[in-house]
Short mmCIF file of C-alpha atoms in Angstrom, two decimals:
data_model
loop_
_atom_site.label_atom_id
_atom_site.label_comp_id
_atom_site.label_asym_id
_atom_site.label_seq_id
_atom_site.Cartn_x
_atom_site.Cartn_y
_atom_site.Cartn_z
CA MET A 1 10.51 -13.28 32.71
CA SER A 2 11.15 -10.79 29.93
CA LEU A 3 8.90 -11.16 26.88
CA ARG A 4 11.27 -11.37 23.90
CA THR A 5 9.62 -9.61 20.96
CA GLY A 6 10.38 -8.72 17.38
CA ILE A 7 8.88 -6.31 14.84
CA VAL A 8 8.06 -7.53 11.33
CA GLY A 9 7.99 -4.68 8.84
CA CYS A 10 9.87 -1.42 9.38
CA GLY A 11 7.62 1.12 7.65
CA ARG A 12 5.88 4.17 9.08
CA ILE A 13 3.71 2.61 11.78
CA ALA A 14 6.54 0.38 13.03
CA GLY A 15 7.99 3.34 14.93
CA ASN A 16 4.88 3.38 17.13
CA HIS A 17 5.37 -0.32 17.78
CA ALA A 18 9.01 0.12 18.74
CA ARG A 19 8.19 2.95 21.15
CA ALA A 20 5.19 1.10 22.62
CA LEU A 21 7.14 -2.12 23.14
CA GLN A 22 10.08 -0.28 24.69
CA GLN A 23 7.74 1.56 27.08
CA SER A 24 6.14 -1.69 28.26
CA PRO A 25 7.62 -3.20 31.44
CA GLY A 26 8.93 -6.73 31.03
CA VAL A 27 9.07 -6.51 27.23
CA GLU A 28 12.37 -6.68 25.35
CA VAL A 29 12.62 -5.78 21.65
CA VAL A 30 15.15 -8.32 20.37
CA GLY A 31 15.10 -7.58 16.65
CA CYS A 32 13.29 -6.30 13.57
CA ALA A 33 12.84 -7.62 10.05
CA ASP A 34 12.00 -6.08 6.70
CA ALA A 35 12.08 -7.29 3.11
CA ASP A 36 14.50 -4.39 2.56
CA PRO A 37 17.48 -5.21 4.83
CA ASP A 38 18.78 -1.64 4.61
CA ARG A 39 15.50 -0.29 5.93
CA ALA A 40 15.60 -2.82 8.77
CA THR A 41 19.15 -1.76 9.63
CA ALA A 42 18.25 1.95 9.64
CA PHE A 43 15.17 1.25 11.77
CA ALA A 44 17.17 -0.78 14.27
CA ARG A 45 19.74 2.00 14.64
CA ARG A 46 17.04 4.62 15.08
CA HIS A 47 15.33 2.67 17.86
CA GLY A 48 18.30 1.01 19.53
CA ILE A 49 17.34 -2.53 18.48
CA ALA A 50 20.14 -5.08 18.56
CA HIS A 51 19.30 -7.23 15.51
CA ALA A 52 18.09 -6.23 12.03
CA VAL A 53 17.39 -9.01 9.54
CA GLY A 54 15.91 -9.43 6.09
CA SER A 55 13.41 -12.26 6.71
CA VAL A 56 10.92 -13.45 9.28
CA GLU A 57 12.70 -16.80 9.44
CA ARG A 58 15.86 -15.13 10.67
CA LEU A 59 13.87 -12.97 13.08
CA PHE A 60 12.03 -15.95 14.54
CA ALA A 61 15.36 -17.77 14.93
CA LEU A 62 16.33 -15.17 17.56
CA GLY A 63 14.16 -17.01 20.08
CA LEU A 64 11.10 -14.76 20.18
CA ASP A 65 8.14 -15.16 22.48
CA ALA A 66 6.04 -12.69 20.48
CA CYS A 67 6.10 -10.40 17.48
CA THR A 68 4.17 -7.46 16.11
CA VAL A 69 3.28 -7.24 12.41
CA CYS A 70 3.56 -3.93 10.53
CA THR A 71 3.74 -5.13 6.92
CA PRO A 72 1.39 -4.16 4.06
CA HIS A 73 -2.05 -5.67 4.57
CA PRO A 74 -1.88 -8.61 2.11
CA VAL A 75 1.23 -9.97 3.85
CA HIS A 76 -0.41 -10.20 7.28
CA GLU A 77 -1.69 -13.71 6.69
CA GLN A 78 1.71 -15.10 5.70
CA ILE A 79 3.43 -13.63 8.76
CA VAL A 80 0.76 -14.59 11.30
CA VAL A 81 0.51 -18.17 10.03
CA ALA A 82 4.31 -18.51 10.11
CA ALA A 83 4.47 -17.09 13.63
CA ALA A 84 1.76 -19.47 14.82
CA ALA A 85 3.62 -22.43 13.34
CA ALA A 86 6.70 -21.30 15.28
CA GLY A 87 4.70 -20.96 18.52
CA ILE A 88 5.14 -17.18 18.58
CA HIS A 89 2.35 -14.94 19.91
CA VAL A 90 1.26 -12.20 17.48
CA LEU A 91 -0.10 -8.65 17.67
CA CYS A 92 -0.95 -7.64 14.10
CA GLU A 93 -1.67 -4.20 12.68
CA LYS A 94 -5.13 -3.48 11.32
CA PRO A 95 -6.84 -4.55 9.15
CA ILE A 96 -6.42 -8.18 10.15
CA ALA A 97 -6.22 -9.15 6.44
CA VAL A 98 -7.59 -8.09 3.05
CA ASP A 99 -10.41 -10.65 2.94
CA VAL A 100 -12.35 -12.70 5.45
CA ALA A 101 -11.10 -16.01 4.07
CA ALA A 102 -7.52 -14.98 4.90
CA ALA A 103 -8.60 -13.80 8.36
CA ASP A 104 -10.23 -17.18 8.99
CA ARG A 105 -7.04 -19.00 8.06
CA MET A 106 -5.06 -16.78 10.43
CA ILE A 107 -7.48 -17.36 13.30
CA ALA A 108 -7.49 -21.10 12.65
CA ALA A 109 -3.67 -21.21 12.64
CA ALA A 110 -3.54 -19.32 15.94
CA ASP A 111 -6.16 -21.62 17.48
CA ARG A 112 -4.29 -24.76 16.41
CA ALA A 113 -1.01 -23.46 17.80
CA GLY A 114 -2.56 -22.18 21.01
CA ILE A 115 -0.91 -18.76 20.63
CA THR A 116 -2.30 -15.39 21.67
CA PHE A 117 -3.44 -13.49 18.56
CA GLY A 118 -4.41 -9.83 18.82
CA VAL A 119 -5.07 -7.07 16.29
CA LEU A 120 -4.17 -3.46 16.89
CA PHE A 121 -7.13 -1.09 17.23
CA GLN A 122 -5.63 1.38 19.67
CA ARG A 123 -8.57 3.79 19.56
CA ARG A 124 -10.58 1.29 21.62
CA PHE A 125 -8.31 2.33 24.49
CA TRP A 126 -9.45 5.96 24.46
CA PRO A 127 -11.30 6.69 27.72
CA ALA A 128 -14.02 8.40 25.65
CA ALA A 129 -14.62 5.24 23.60
CA ARG A 130 -14.65 3.05 26.69
CA ARG A 131 -17.11 5.41 28.36
CA ILE A 132 -19.58 4.84 25.50
CA LYS A 133 -19.08 1.08 25.63
CA ALA A 134 -19.68 1.08 29.40
CA ALA A 135 -22.86 3.15 29.01
CA ILE A 136 -24.16 0.59 26.50
CA ASP A 137 -23.19 -2.41 28.62
CA ASP A 138 -24.72 -1.07 31.84
CA GLY A 139 -27.95 -0.02 30.09
CA ARG A 140 -27.71 3.74 30.64
CA LEU A 141 -27.61 4.43 26.91
CA GLY A 142 -29.97 1.62 26.02
CA VAL A 143 -29.73 -0.75 23.08
CA PRO A 144 -28.07 1.18 20.22
CA VAL A 145 -30.67 1.91 17.56
CA LEU A 146 -28.80 4.37 15.33
CA GLY A 147 -25.13 4.86 14.62
CA GLU A 148 -22.95 7.00 12.41
CA VAL A 149 -19.34 6.85 11.24
CA SER A 150 -17.88 10.00 9.70
CA VAL A 151 -14.30 9.87 8.37
CA LEU A 152 -13.44 13.16 6.64
CA LEU A 153 -9.71 13.10 6.05
CA HIS A 154 -7.16 14.94 3.95
CA ARG A 155 -4.45 12.93 2.22
CA PRO A 156 -2.20 14.67 -0.33
CA SER A 157 -0.98 12.81 -3.40
CA SER A 158 2.44 12.55 -1.75
CA TYR A 159 0.93 10.23 0.87
CA TYR A 160 0.16 7.66 -1.82
CA SER A 161 3.34 8.10 -3.84
CA ALA A 162 5.59 7.72 -0.77
CA ASP A 163 4.80 3.99 -0.55
CA THR A 164 4.37 2.12 -3.83
CA TRP A 165 1.99 -0.41 -2.28
CA ARG A 166 -0.58 2.20 -1.26
CA GLY A 167 -3.79 2.60 -3.23
CA ARG A 168 -3.54 -0.67 -5.15
CA TRP A 169 -5.98 -3.52 -4.80
CA ASP A 170 -3.28 -6.20 -4.93
CA THR A 171 -0.96 -4.61 -2.36
CA ASP A 172 -3.26 -2.47 -0.19
CA GLY A 173 -6.48 -4.47 -0.40
CA GLY A 174 -8.60 -1.34 -0.52
CA GLY A 175 -8.57 2.39 0.03
CA VAL A 176 -10.10 4.68 2.64
CA LEU A 177 -12.25 1.92 4.14
CA MET A 178 -9.43 -0.59 4.50
CA THR A 179 -6.67 1.75 5.67
CA GLN A 180 -8.36 4.64 7.51
CA ALA A 181 -12.06 4.04 8.30
CA VAL A 182 -11.46 0.47 9.51
CA HIS A 183 -10.73 1.97 12.96
CA GLN A 184 -14.13 3.65 13.18
CA ILE A 185 -15.95 0.67 11.65
CA ASP A 186 -14.35 -1.49 14.33
CA MET A 187 -15.55 0.91 17.01
CA LEU A 188 -19.04 1.07 15.48
CA GLN A 189 -19.51 -2.70 15.59
CA TRP A 190 -18.02 -2.80 19.10
CA PHE A 191 -20.85 -0.48 20.12
CA MET A 192 -23.69 -1.72 17.88
CA GLY A 193 -23.17 -5.50 17.81
CA GLU A 194 -23.21 -8.05 15.02
CA PRO A 195 -23.75 -6.63 11.49
CA VAL A 196 -26.18 -8.61 9.34
CA SER A 197 -26.69 -6.52 6.18
CA VAL A 198 -24.66 -3.92 4.29
CA THR A 199 -25.53 -1.73 1.32
CA GLY A 200 -22.63 0.34 0.05
CA SER A 201 -21.10 2.48 -2.64
CA ILE A 202 -17.47 3.36 -3.38
CA GLY A 203 -15.70 5.70 -5.79
CA THR A 204 -12.37 7.26 -6.66
CA ARG A 205 -13.29 10.95 -6.80
CA PHE A 206 -10.15 12.82 -5.74
CA HIS A 207 -6.98 10.75 -6.15
CA GLY A 208 -7.62 8.92 -9.40
CA ASP A 209 -4.27 10.00 -10.85
CA HIS A 210 -2.47 8.23 -7.98
CA ILE A 211 -4.60 5.29 -6.80
CA GLU A 212 -6.95 2.63 -8.14
CA THR A 213 -8.76 1.91 -4.86
CA GLU A 214 -11.59 3.96 -3.38
CA ASP A 215 -11.02 7.36 -1.80
CA THR A 216 -14.75 7.83 -1.13
CA ALA A 217 -17.30 5.43 0.35
CA SER A 218 -20.75 5.37 1.90
CA ALA A 219 -22.78 2.55 3.37
CA VAL A 220 -25.80 1.60 5.46
CA VAL A 221 -25.33 -1.23 7.95
CA THR A 222 -28.09 -3.16 9.75
CA PHE A 223 -27.29 -5.04 12.95
CA ALA A 224 -28.73 -8.17 14.56
CA SER A 225 -30.28 -5.97 17.26
CA GLY A 226 -32.35 -4.18 14.61
CA GLY A 227 -30.22 -1.05 14.83
CA THR A 228 -28.88 0.67 11.75
CA ALA A 229 -25.89 2.89 11.03
CA THR A 230 -24.39 4.93 8.22
CA ILE A 231 -20.76 5.13 7.15
CA THR A 232 -19.28 8.07 5.26
CA ALA A 233 -15.57 8.08 4.50
CA THR A 234 -13.14 9.95 2.27
CA THR A 235 -9.51 11.04 2.07
CA GLY A 236 -10.38 13.83 -0.34
CA VAL A 237 -11.49 16.78 1.81
CA ASN A 238 -9.30 19.86 1.54
CA HIS A 239 -9.27 20.37 5.32
CA ASN A 240 -8.93 17.35 7.58
CA LEU A 241 -11.99 17.21 9.86
CA GLY A 242 -11.00 13.98 11.58
CA ASN A 243 -13.16 11.04 12.61
CA ARG A 244 -16.39 10.64 14.55
CA VAL A 245 -18.46 7.69 15.75
CA THR A 246 -21.94 8.48 17.12
CA VAL A 247 -24.43 6.15 18.79
CA ILE A 248 -28.07 6.84 19.72
CA GLY A 249 -29.54 4.45 22.26
CA ALA A 250 -33.11 3.28 22.82
CA THR A 251 -33.31 5.77 25.70
CA GLY A 252 -32.89 8.59 23.18
CA ALA A 253 -29.48 9.47 24.59
CA VAL A 254 -26.71 10.40 22.14
CA ALA A 255 -23.00 9.69 22.64
CA SER A 256 -20.15 10.40 20.25
CA VAL A 257 -16.39 10.19 20.18
CA LEU A 258 -14.61 12.73 17.98
CA GLU A 259 -10.96 12.66 16.95
CA PHE A 260 -9.88 16.15 15.86
CA PRO A 261 -7.30 16.84 14.73
CA GLU A 262 -6.62 13.35 13.44
CA GLY A 263 -4.23 11.59 15.80
CA ARG A 264 -5.39 13.45 18.91
CA GLU A 265 -7.12 11.48 21.67
CA GLY A 266 -10.84 11.21 20.99
CA VAL A 267 -13.30 13.11 23.18
CA ASN A 268 -17.00 12.70 23.91
CA GLU A 269 -18.22 15.58 21.77
CA LEU A 270 -21.88 14.70 22.40
CA TRP A 271 -23.08 13.12 25.64
CA THR A 272 -26.78 13.49 26.46
CA LEU A 273 -27.35 10.77 29.04
CA PRO A 274 -29.88 11.97 31.64
CA GLY A 275 -28.24 14.26 34.18
CA GLU A 276 -24.90 14.14 32.29
CA LEU A 277 -25.35 16.61 29.43
CA VAL A 278 -22.05 17.51 27.76
CA LEU A 279 -21.69 19.33 24.42
CA ASN A 280 -17.99 19.62 23.78
CA THR A 281 -16.50 20.33 20.36
CA PRO A 282 -12.74 20.58 19.85
CA TYR A 283 -13.19 22.10 16.38
CA ASP A 284 -11.22 25.32 16.03
CA SER A 285 -10.39 27.06 12.75
CA ALA A 286 -6.98 27.97 14.14
CA THR A 287 -6.01 24.31 14.55
CA HIS A 288 -3.49 22.99 12.04
CA ALA A 289 -5.33 19.86 10.95
CA ASN A 290 -3.70 18.80 7.66
CA LEU A 291 -0.95 16.88 9.44
CA ASP A 292 1.62 14.52 7.95
CA VAL A 293 0.75 10.89 8.63
CA GLU A 294 3.88 10.60 10.79
CA ASP A 295 2.45 13.27 13.09
CA VAL A 296 -0.92 11.50 13.16
CA ASN A 297 0.77 8.24 14.12
CA ALA A 298 2.90 9.93 16.78
CA GLY A 299 -0.23 11.27 18.46
CA LEU A 300 -1.50 7.72 18.93
CA THR A 301 1.66 6.27 20.50
CA ASP A 302 0.29 6.30 24.05
CA PHE A 303 -2.67 4.17 22.99
CA HIS A 304 -0.47 1.79 21.02
CA THR A 305 1.41 1.43 24.29
CA LEU A 306 -1.73 0.62 26.25
CA GLN A 307 -2.71 -2.06 23.75
CA VAL A 308 0.80 -3.54 23.68
CA GLN A 309 0.76 -3.71 27.47
CA ASP A 310 -2.65 -5.38 27.40
CA PHE A 311 -1.35 -7.89 24.85
CA ALA A 312 1.77 -8.65 26.90
CA ASP A 313 -0.40 -9.27 29.96
CA ALA A 314 -2.66 -11.55 27.91
CA VAL A 315 0.35 -13.59 26.81
CA ARG A 316 1.59 -13.93 30.38
CA THR A 317 -1.79 -14.79 31.93
CA GLY A 318 -3.38 -16.80 29.12
CA ARG A 319 -6.48 -14.58 28.92
CA PRO A 320 -7.72 -13.22 25.54
CA PRO A 321 -6.31 -9.83 24.51
CA ALA A 322 -8.60 -6.79 24.39
CA VAL A 323 -9.00 -7.15 20.61
CA THR A 324 -8.79 -10.72 19.35
CA GLY A 325 -8.50 -11.92 15.77
CA ARG A 326 -12.20 -12.80 15.88
CA ASP A 327 -13.03 -9.26 17.02
CA ALA A 328 -10.97 -7.72 14.21
CA ARG A 329 -12.56 -9.98 11.61
CA THR A 330 -15.92 -8.21 12.01
CA SER A 331 -14.79 -4.81 10.70
CA LEU A 332 -13.14 -6.56 7.75
CA ALA A 333 -16.37 -8.45 7.04
CA VAL A 334 -18.25 -5.12 6.90
CA ILE A 335 -15.69 -3.61 4.51
CA GLU A 336 -15.73 -6.71 2.31
CA ALA A 337 -19.53 -6.47 2.20
CA VAL A 338 -19.37 -2.79 1.18
CA TYR A 339 -17.09 -3.69 -1.73
CA GLU A 340 -19.36 -6.57 -2.80
CA SER A 341 -22.49 -4.40 -2.53
CA ALA A 342 -20.82 -1.66 -4.57
CA ARG A 343 -19.96 -4.24 -7.23
CA THR A 344 -23.38 -5.90 -7.38
CA GLY A 345 -25.68 -3.05 -6.45
CA ARG A 346 -27.42 -5.25 -3.88
CA PRO A 347 -27.43 -5.57 -0.08
CA VAL A 348 -24.86 -8.07 1.18
CA ALA A 349 -24.80 -10.12 4.37
CA PRO A 350 -21.32 -9.87 5.96
CA ALA A 351 -19.60 -13.14 6.82
CA PRO A 352 -21.19 -14.29 10.12
CA ALA A 353 -19.16 -14.21 13.32
CA LEU A 354 -16.87 -17.16 13.97
CA VAL A 355 -17.71 -19.42 16.87
CA SER A 356 -14.86 -19.34 19.39
CA THR A 357 -12.97 -22.52 20.21
CA THR A 358 -14.35 -22.25 23.76
CA GLU A 359 -17.93 -22.28 22.45
CA GLU A 360 -17.13 -25.13 20.04
CA ASN A 361 -15.91 -27.26 22.93
CA ARG A 362 -18.96 -26.75 25.16
#
């Protein structure tokens, strides 16, 4: 049977969702919704979608099996809870929410309704990222003892002024950590395990005339395994150097995944497992790296598609999707802890992992 889907929110990233859904066998995009009906109508015309409406209630009334959520971050909770109440499966854009309490309410609503709830972290589908995860899981890398996230991005002031909700605490929930580095923080905890302590600092060093949230952040994270990692993130560099996640295992082997230019598929820049030495940098001064965010998003479409297809299969088979709401909650808990540590000047323990309903019922 065809999986009848809808898209909630018709902003920039929604185009990736439309293309990914339309490229997924057995998935039909029935309609889209946006608080601005004119934007929904224009989006529907652009992507050949039959119905464009101005509310989620009208979208859900089209008889959906599932929806994807592309609204500003603080609205995620409202949409996911409403979809769960309607028995509609949900794939939500990152971050899952703007605080862990909201994420918990979303997860609880999905559990009660018995729907499939996934969160979009498409970079987990890069072969290079999965290669690192496999090397950790099979023991070749060893238990991760050190990690590093480096997010060195360029965002012009026009990026923030193009959408009035960007760069505000009440409508964006945060800055570079919440909107950009959340992808790499998600990957870091996927590799390193459960975070137990965070010490962090944030600042607005470059875009203070346009935003109130942070454009610069640094943190040290300790994990339950005893491993530690650093996070460095900014949208203020003059030349976009992309994103990197590096892990050093107990064997001494180093593995990294580098995304340069931003939006291009990540590669294993460093790979020093015994007998598998690879040193491979895609950095090139001739590369045009200061791309518009639309171009960055377009470069990730294939991996949106892989995650949408995984989600559709999870809905059909009843298995968990590749990235569940509980999985996505961890990166948010780290970010929330960075903000609290920056405010108090003290280390903060991130909200502990939620016990799954399966574990609760054992």
